[in-house]
Amino acid sequence: MKLLNMAGFFALVPTLVSALEPITTSLAFCGAAVMWQLFSPASWLKCRFLECCNMKDTLDIPALQMALEQKVFGQHLATQVVLKALNAYSRDKQPRKPLVMSFHGWTGTGKSFVSKIIAQNLYQRHEARRRFVHQYDAVLHFPHAEHIKQYKEQLQNWIRGNVSVCPRSLFIFSEMDQMPHGLIDSIMPYLSDREAINGVYYGKAIFLFLNNAGGDKITEVALDHWRRQKGREEIPLTDLQSMLSAEIFNNRNSGFWNSKLIQKNLVDYFIPFLPLEYKHVKECIQEELRYQGHQEDEDLVIKIALAMSDYPSEDRIYSSKGCKTVASKVNLDT
Ligand SMILES: Nc1ncnc2c1ncn2[C@@H]1O[C@H](COP(=O)(O)OP(=O)(O)OP(=O)(O)O)[C@@H](O)[C@H]1O
Ligand SMILES: [Mg+2]
């Protein structure tokens, strides 16, 4: 019976096609092509106009490098490591584990700023992919230490759910120093070296932890160099990195106190953000003036920079707020 139906259908096809006029046929074909493009998960059309998770996406390394070099002041160590790490990671077709980087430094030194630049360059057509960038603020999302059990479950569900939707997901955890003790260890399985967990592969995800912990130690090292009349460029990265890993493991207010993530070496890079000097604050002010469409005005730049002068150590070399309040100060003075 089925065979007879099929034979009847194929006998009718030539008649149907000749019955349709060419315009209707072309329209039908176009419609079908558009529908196919819209419903297939990583089609060209969908990725062009809507958010899509395209596994062919690669980091735009040259654009990232340019943005870091042009926009970030006084952070040669951090920008070098970030660039190298992302470059190496993006060349690996099937990374064994997600890339995990931990940013450390005083407030206003550029930790959130650099993570934003990474997010903007992570996907080829960056603007439409915000859906795959996930931000967790310890103060906002995990305010009560007594709810840690519930937070652990939420965090695991969020990560599992988001990576299932798009393996190339970016997770940014800010204010790590405010994170309830032990919470971050709940994501340990996802950061480990595994093929997949319950069918979900985590190797393409990127995790960034932003932390004020370690900032004082970084400043001590930088000051020590400065007092010995050595250049900022001579500060040794490896010393800072191993100091940071020990410091946050032993610091109760780092979010990583006695953390298994550190013990098991699941954080790939500890990235120091140096305290900013007066000249860097001036650069931030110049940039902000440009951004707000004002003329270059050296007197105004100096006036604002001096008004921001809150340099805590006796040597008065580093700004305690970095560039954090530059935008509001420029707003006030223009
Ligand atoms: N090194 C820098 N180079 C250029 N601009 C900077 C730098 N650091 C900070 N800024 C400017 O100051 C703003 C605030 O900095 P950002 O939010 O990145 O600080 P943060 O290190 O994340 O501080 P916090 O620890 O308080 O979160 C940025 O949006 C950026 O405009
Ligand atoms: Mg920040």
Short mmCIF file of C-alpha atoms and ligand atoms in Angstrom, two decimals:
data_model
loop_
_atom_site.label_atom_id
_atom_site.label_comp_id
_atom_site.label_asym_id
_atom_site.label_seq_id
_atom_site.Cartn_x
_atom_site.Cartn_y
_atom_site.Cartn_z
CA MET A 1 0.00 0.00 0.00
CA LYS A 2 2.82 2.38 1.01
CA LEU A 3 4.64 1.53 -2.20
CA LEU A 4 1.57 2.35 -4.25
CA ASN A 5 1.20 5.76 -2.53
CA MET A 6 4.83 6.62 -3.17
CA ALA A 7 4.58 5.61 -6.81
CA GLY A 8 1.51 7.82 -7.15
CA PHE A 9 3.32 10.77 -5.56
CA PHE A 10 6.36 10.48 -7.84
CA ALA A 11 4.10 10.20 -10.86
CA LEU A 12 2.51 13.52 -9.85
CA VAL A 13 5.76 15.46 -9.19
CA PRO A 14 6.44 16.52 -12.84
CA THR A 15 2.84 17.71 -13.18
CA LEU A 16 3.07 19.70 -9.91
CA VAL A 17 6.37 21.35 -10.83
CA SER A 18 5.17 22.39 -14.28
CA ALA A 19 1.95 23.68 -12.70
CA LEU A 20 3.89 26.10 -10.49
CA GLU A 21 5.01 29.31 -12.09
CA PRO A 22 8.76 30.16 -11.81
CA ILE A 23 8.24 33.11 -9.42
CA THR A 24 6.28 31.05 -6.89
CA THR A 25 8.85 28.25 -7.13
CA SER A 26 11.76 30.67 -6.53
CA LEU A 27 9.94 32.29 -3.59
CA ALA A 28 9.26 28.88 -2.08
CA PHE A 29 12.93 27.90 -2.43
CA CYS A 30 14.10 31.21 -0.89
CA GLY A 31 11.67 30.81 2.00
CA ALA A 32 12.85 27.28 2.65
CA ALA A 33 16.50 28.40 2.58
CA VAL A 34 15.82 31.24 5.05
CA MET A 35 13.92 28.88 7.38
CA TRP A 36 16.74 26.36 7.20
CA GLN A 37 19.29 29.09 8.03
CA LEU A 38 17.24 30.37 10.95
CA PHE A 39 16.64 26.97 12.49
CA SER A 40 20.08 25.48 12.07
CA PRO A 41 22.07 26.34 15.24
CA ALA A 42 25.17 27.95 13.73
CA SER A 43 24.06 29.03 10.28
CA TRP A 44 25.54 32.10 8.62
CA LEU A 45 22.28 34.08 8.73
CA LYS A 46 21.59 33.30 12.36
CA CYS A 47 25.13 34.20 13.40
CA ARG A 48 24.99 37.38 11.37
CA PHE A 49 21.88 38.84 12.95
CA LEU A 50 21.03 36.81 16.05
CA GLU A 51 23.04 35.30 18.86
CA CYS A 52 24.46 31.92 18.01
CA CYS A 53 26.95 29.58 19.50
CA ASN A 54 29.41 28.88 16.76
CA MET A 55 32.07 26.33 17.57
CA LYS A 56 34.11 27.65 14.66
CA ASP A 57 34.49 30.94 16.52
CA THR A 58 38.06 31.75 17.32
CA LEU A 59 39.38 34.51 19.50
CA ASP A 60 40.28 37.59 17.55
CA ILE A 61 43.87 37.70 18.83
CA PRO A 62 45.14 40.66 16.73
CA ALA A 63 42.11 42.75 17.76
CA LEU A 64 42.56 41.71 21.38
CA GLN A 65 46.25 42.61 21.29
CA MET A 66 45.52 46.02 19.78
CA ALA A 67 42.81 46.78 22.33
CA LEU A 68 45.00 45.74 25.27
CA GLU A 69 48.00 47.73 24.02
CA GLN A 70 46.05 50.86 23.22
CA LYS A 71 43.53 51.00 26.04
CA VAL A 72 45.17 49.50 29.12
CA PHE A 73 47.77 51.66 30.90
CA GLY A 74 50.54 50.52 33.22
CA GLN A 75 49.69 46.82 33.13
CA HIS A 76 52.37 45.34 30.88
CA LEU A 77 52.62 42.17 33.00
CA ALA A 78 48.89 41.47 33.06
CA THR A 79 48.31 42.20 29.38
CA GLN A 80 51.29 40.06 28.30
CA VAL A 81 50.13 37.03 30.27
CA VAL A 82 46.49 37.40 29.23
CA LEU A 83 47.45 37.60 25.58
CA LYS A 84 49.87 34.67 25.70
CA ALA A 85 47.40 32.51 27.62
CA LEU A 86 44.50 33.22 25.28
CA ASN A 87 46.65 32.81 22.21
CA ALA A 88 47.93 29.40 23.28
CA TYR A 89 44.48 28.31 24.40
CA SER A 90 42.74 29.36 21.20
CA ARG A 91 45.20 27.33 19.09
CA ASP A 92 44.25 24.16 20.92
CA LYS A 93 41.38 22.55 19.01
CA GLN A 94 40.30 20.32 21.92
CA PRO A 95 41.60 21.77 25.21
CA ARG A 96 41.73 19.22 28.04
CA LYS A 97 40.36 21.68 30.57
CA PRO A 98 38.83 25.18 30.59
CA LEU A 99 41.17 28.14 30.71
CA VAL A 100 41.21 29.58 34.25
CA MET A 101 42.80 32.93 35.03
CA SER A 102 42.81 34.77 38.35
CA PHE A 103 43.29 38.56 38.28
CA HIS A 104 44.68 40.29 41.38
CA GLY A 105 45.25 43.90 42.27
CA TRP A 106 44.07 47.02 44.02
CA THR A 107 40.79 48.62 43.09
CA GLY A 108 40.68 50.59 39.83
CA THR A 109 43.73 48.95 38.28
CA GLY A 110 41.82 47.47 35.33
CA LYS A 111 40.72 43.95 36.25
CA SER A 112 37.10 44.38 35.16
CA PHE A 113 38.22 46.56 32.25
CA VAL A 114 40.53 43.82 30.88
CA SER A 115 37.87 41.13 31.33
CA LYS A 116 35.47 43.31 29.34
CA ILE A 117 38.03 43.64 26.55
CA ILE A 118 38.44 39.84 26.51
CA ALA A 119 34.65 39.40 26.30
CA GLN A 120 34.46 41.84 23.39
CA ASN A 121 37.06 39.92 21.40
CA LEU A 122 36.10 36.38 22.29
CA TYR A 123 33.66 35.89 19.45
CA GLN A 124 34.24 36.93 15.87
CA ARG A 125 31.19 39.15 15.60
CA HIS A 126 31.45 40.25 19.15
CA GLU A 127 28.48 42.49 19.67
CA ALA A 128 25.80 39.82 19.38
CA ARG A 129 27.26 37.21 21.72
CA ARG A 130 26.62 38.68 25.16
CA ARG A 131 24.37 35.75 25.92
CA PHE A 132 27.44 33.57 26.36
CA VAL A 133 29.26 35.91 28.74
CA HIS A 134 28.19 35.31 32.35
CA GLN A 135 29.06 37.60 35.21
CA TYR A 136 28.78 36.66 38.86
CA ASP A 137 29.36 39.28 41.50
CA ALA A 138 30.04 37.72 44.90
CA VAL A 139 28.37 40.62 46.73
CA LEU A 140 25.32 40.62 44.50
CA HIS A 141 24.81 36.90 43.86
CA PHE A 142 26.18 35.27 47.02
CA PRO A 143 25.61 37.79 49.83
CA HIS A 144 24.76 35.43 52.69
CA ALA A 145 27.41 32.95 53.86
CA GLU A 146 24.73 30.87 55.61
CA HIS A 147 23.07 30.07 52.24
CA ILE A 148 26.21 28.45 50.89
CA LYS A 149 24.57 25.06 50.27
CA GLN A 150 21.95 26.63 48.03
CA TYR A 151 24.56 28.81 46.27
CA LYS A 152 26.71 25.76 45.52
CA GLU A 153 23.82 24.05 43.80
CA GLN A 154 22.85 27.21 41.88
CA LEU A 155 26.39 27.78 40.72
CA GLN A 156 26.77 24.22 39.46
CA ASN A 157 23.42 24.42 37.65
CA TRP A 158 24.30 27.75 36.06
CA ILE A 159 27.64 26.52 34.78
CA ARG A 160 26.31 23.18 33.58
CA GLY A 161 23.32 24.83 31.89
CA ASN A 162 25.30 27.57 30.22
CA VAL A 163 28.07 25.32 28.93
CA SER A 164 25.44 22.90 27.59
CA VAL A 165 23.96 25.77 25.57
CA CYS A 166 27.35 27.02 24.38
CA PRO A 167 30.70 25.33 25.13
CA ARG A 168 32.58 28.57 24.36
CA SER A 169 31.14 30.38 27.38
CA LEU A 170 32.94 33.02 29.41
CA PHE A 171 32.40 33.14 33.19
CA ILE A 172 33.57 36.21 35.08
CA PHE A 173 33.54 36.09 38.89
CA SER A 174 34.11 39.54 40.33
CA GLU A 175 34.71 40.54 43.97
CA MET A 176 36.16 37.09 44.68
CA ASP A 177 37.47 38.42 48.00
CA GLN A 178 33.82 38.67 49.15
CA MET A 179 32.94 35.10 48.13
CA PRO A 180 31.68 32.86 50.98
CA HIS A 181 34.39 30.45 52.08
CA GLY A 182 34.29 27.12 50.23
CA LEU A 183 31.78 28.14 47.57
CA ILE A 184 34.16 28.30 44.65
CA ASP A 185 35.31 24.71 45.25
CA SER A 186 31.85 23.56 44.16
CA ILE A 187 32.80 24.20 40.53
CA MET A 188 35.97 22.12 40.79
CA PRO A 189 34.68 19.21 38.63
CA TYR A 190 34.08 21.59 35.72
CA LEU A 191 37.60 23.01 35.85
CA SER A 192 39.31 19.63 35.93
CA ASP A 193 40.99 17.71 33.20
CA ARG A 194 38.15 15.51 31.86
CA GLU A 195 36.67 14.49 28.54
CA ALA A 196 33.09 15.35 29.47
CA ILE A 197 30.75 15.19 32.44
CA ASN A 198 27.33 13.64 31.71
CA GLY A 199 27.83 14.40 28.03
CA VAL A 200 28.85 18.04 28.56
CA TYR A 201 32.35 19.07 27.49
CA TYR A 202 33.80 22.00 29.49
CA GLY A 203 37.19 22.38 27.79
CA LYS A 204 36.10 25.31 25.62
CA ALA A 205 34.91 27.47 28.53
CA ILE A 206 36.92 30.31 30.04
CA PHE A 207 36.83 31.31 33.72
CA LEU A 208 38.09 34.63 35.06
CA PHE A 209 38.31 35.39 38.78
CA LEU A 210 38.73 39.04 39.79
CA ASN A 211 40.19 39.64 43.22
CA ASN A 212 41.48 42.49 45.38
CA ALA A 213 43.31 39.92 47.51
CA GLY A 214 47.01 39.93 46.75
CA GLY A 215 46.90 43.62 45.82
CA ASP A 216 48.86 44.72 48.90
CA LYS A 217 51.57 42.15 48.27
CA ILE A 218 51.86 43.19 44.62
CA THR A 219 52.25 46.79 45.78
CA GLU A 220 54.96 45.79 48.28
CA VAL A 221 56.95 44.11 45.51
CA ALA A 222 56.45 47.08 43.16
CA LEU A 223 57.45 49.58 45.88
CA ASP A 224 60.49 47.55 46.75
CA HIS A 225 61.59 47.71 43.12
CA TRP A 226 60.93 51.39 42.91
CA ARG A 227 62.94 52.08 46.09
CA ARG A 228 65.84 50.12 44.65
CA GLN A 229 65.55 52.37 41.59
CA LYS A 230 64.58 49.52 39.32
CA GLY A 231 62.09 50.06 36.50
CA ARG A 232 58.50 48.88 36.60
CA GLU A 233 59.36 46.68 33.62
CA GLU A 234 61.94 44.81 35.68
CA ILE A 235 59.43 43.44 38.18
CA PRO A 236 59.71 39.64 37.78
CA LEU A 237 56.45 38.03 36.79
CA THR A 238 57.19 34.51 38.02
CA ASP A 239 57.96 35.73 41.56
CA LEU A 240 54.68 37.61 41.64
CA GLN A 241 52.70 34.65 40.33
CA SER A 242 54.00 32.15 42.87
CA MET A 243 53.60 34.74 45.63
CA LEU A 244 49.95 35.25 44.58
CA SER A 245 49.09 31.57 44.57
CA ALA A 246 50.47 31.16 48.13
CA GLU A 247 48.95 34.44 49.32
CA ILE A 248 45.37 33.70 48.27
CA PHE A 249 45.52 30.13 49.55
CA ASN A 250 46.51 31.43 52.99
CA ASN A 251 44.31 34.53 53.02
CA ARG A 252 40.90 34.07 54.65
CA ASN A 253 39.49 36.92 52.60
CA SER A 254 40.43 35.84 49.11
CA GLY A 255 37.61 33.48 48.22
CA PHE A 256 40.33 30.83 47.75
CA TRP A 257 41.28 30.23 51.38
CA ASN A 258 42.40 26.57 51.63
CA SER A 259 40.78 26.06 48.25
CA LYS A 260 41.05 22.76 46.42
CA LEU A 261 41.18 24.69 43.15
CA ILE A 262 44.58 26.02 44.22
CA GLN A 263 45.73 22.76 45.79
CA LYS A 264 44.95 20.85 42.61
CA ASN A 265 46.52 23.54 40.40
CA LEU A 266 43.32 24.18 38.49
CA VAL A 267 44.00 27.90 38.18
CA ASP A 268 46.21 28.17 35.12
CA TYR A 269 47.43 31.74 35.54
CA PHE A 270 47.69 34.16 38.48
CA ILE A 271 47.78 37.59 36.92
CA PRO A 272 49.12 40.60 38.82
CA PHE A 273 47.67 44.06 38.20
CA LEU A 274 50.26 46.59 39.34
CA PRO A 275 49.22 49.67 41.30
CA LEU A 276 48.87 52.68 39.01
CA GLU A 277 51.17 55.68 39.17
CA TYR A 278 50.29 59.34 38.70
CA LYS A 279 51.28 59.18 35.01
CA HIS A 280 48.86 56.27 34.39
CA VAL A 281 46.03 58.13 36.11
CA LYS A 282 46.80 61.06 33.79
CA GLU A 283 46.53 58.74 30.78
CA CYS A 284 43.16 57.50 32.03
CA ILE A 285 41.96 61.11 32.36
CA GLN A 286 43.16 61.97 28.84
CA GLU A 287 41.36 58.91 27.48
CA GLU A 288 38.17 59.79 29.35
CA LEU A 289 38.28 63.38 28.05
CA ARG A 290 38.66 62.06 24.50
CA TYR A 291 35.84 59.58 25.06
CA GLN A 292 33.53 62.33 26.30
CA GLY A 293 34.43 64.46 23.26
CA HIS A 294 36.43 67.19 25.01
CA GLN A 295 39.50 68.99 23.68
CA GLU A 296 42.95 68.00 24.97
CA ASP A 297 43.72 70.25 27.90
CA GLU A 298 46.89 69.48 29.85
CA ASP A 299 46.03 71.93 32.65
CA LEU A 300 42.67 70.25 33.17
CA VAL A 301 44.30 66.80 33.13
CA ILE A 302 46.78 67.85 35.81
CA LYS A 303 44.04 69.50 37.86
CA ILE A 304 41.90 66.34 37.87
CA ALA A 305 44.91 64.06 38.48
CA LEU A 306 45.97 66.14 41.47
CA ALA A 307 42.43 66.18 42.84
CA MET A 308 42.54 62.39 42.72
CA SER A 309 45.83 62.21 44.49
CA ASP A 310 45.28 59.69 47.19
CA TYR A 311 48.61 57.94 47.40
CA PRO A 312 48.66 55.88 50.59
CA SER A 313 52.29 54.86 51.07
CA GLU A 314 54.81 57.33 52.43
CA ASP A 315 56.50 57.44 49.04
CA ARG A 316 53.19 58.68 47.57
CA ILE A 317 53.80 56.93 44.29
CA TYR A 318 50.73 54.73 43.72
CA SER A 319 47.13 55.89 43.47
CA SER A 320 44.93 54.02 45.96
CA LYS A 321 41.88 54.11 43.68
CA GLY A 322 43.75 53.68 40.40
CA CYS A 323 41.57 54.99 37.60
CA LYS A 324 38.34 53.97 39.27
CA THR A 325 36.84 57.44 39.80
CA VAL A 326 38.27 59.08 36.68
CA ALA A 327 34.99 59.13 34.72
CA SER A 328 33.05 60.84 37.51
CA LYS A 329 35.84 63.36 38.17
CA VAL A 330 35.99 64.26 34.48
CA ASN A 331 32.21 64.65 34.48
CA LEU A 332 32.45 67.03 37.42
CA ASP A 333 35.20 69.17 35.97
CA THR A 334 34.00 69.59 32.40
N1 LIG B 1 45.05 50.08 33.73
C1 LIG B 1 44.05 50.80 33.22
N2 LIG B 1 44.16 51.35 32.00
C2 LIG B 1 43.17 52.10 31.48
N3 LIG B 1 42.00 52.36 32.11
C3 LIG B 1 41.85 51.82 33.32
C4 LIG B 1 42.85 51.02 33.94
N4 LIG B 1 42.40 50.66 35.14
C5 LIG B 1 41.19 51.16 35.28
N5 LIG B 1 40.84 51.88 34.19
C6 LIG B 1 39.59 52.64 34.01
O1 LIG B 1 38.93 52.70 35.26
C7 LIG B 1 37.68 52.02 35.22
C8 LIG B 1 37.52 51.20 36.47
O2 LIG B 1 38.46 50.15 36.46
P1 LIG B 1 38.09 48.62 36.74
O3 LIG B 1 36.63 48.54 36.98
O4 LIG B 1 38.63 47.77 35.67
O5 LIG B 1 38.85 48.38 38.10
P2 LIG B 1 38.97 47.03 38.91
O6 LIG B 1 40.43 46.66 38.94
O7 LIG B 1 38.05 46.02 38.38
O8 LIG B 1 38.56 47.51 40.37
P3 LIG B 1 37.76 46.73 41.53
O9 LIG B 1 38.79 45.86 42.21
O10 LIG B 1 37.28 47.80 42.42
O11 LIG B 1 36.67 45.94 40.90
C9 LIG B 1 37.72 51.20 33.95
O12 LIG B 1 36.44 51.08 33.38
C10 LIG B 1 38.64 51.97 33.04
O13 LIG B 1 37.92 53.00 32.39
MG MG B 2 36.27 45.13 39.11
#
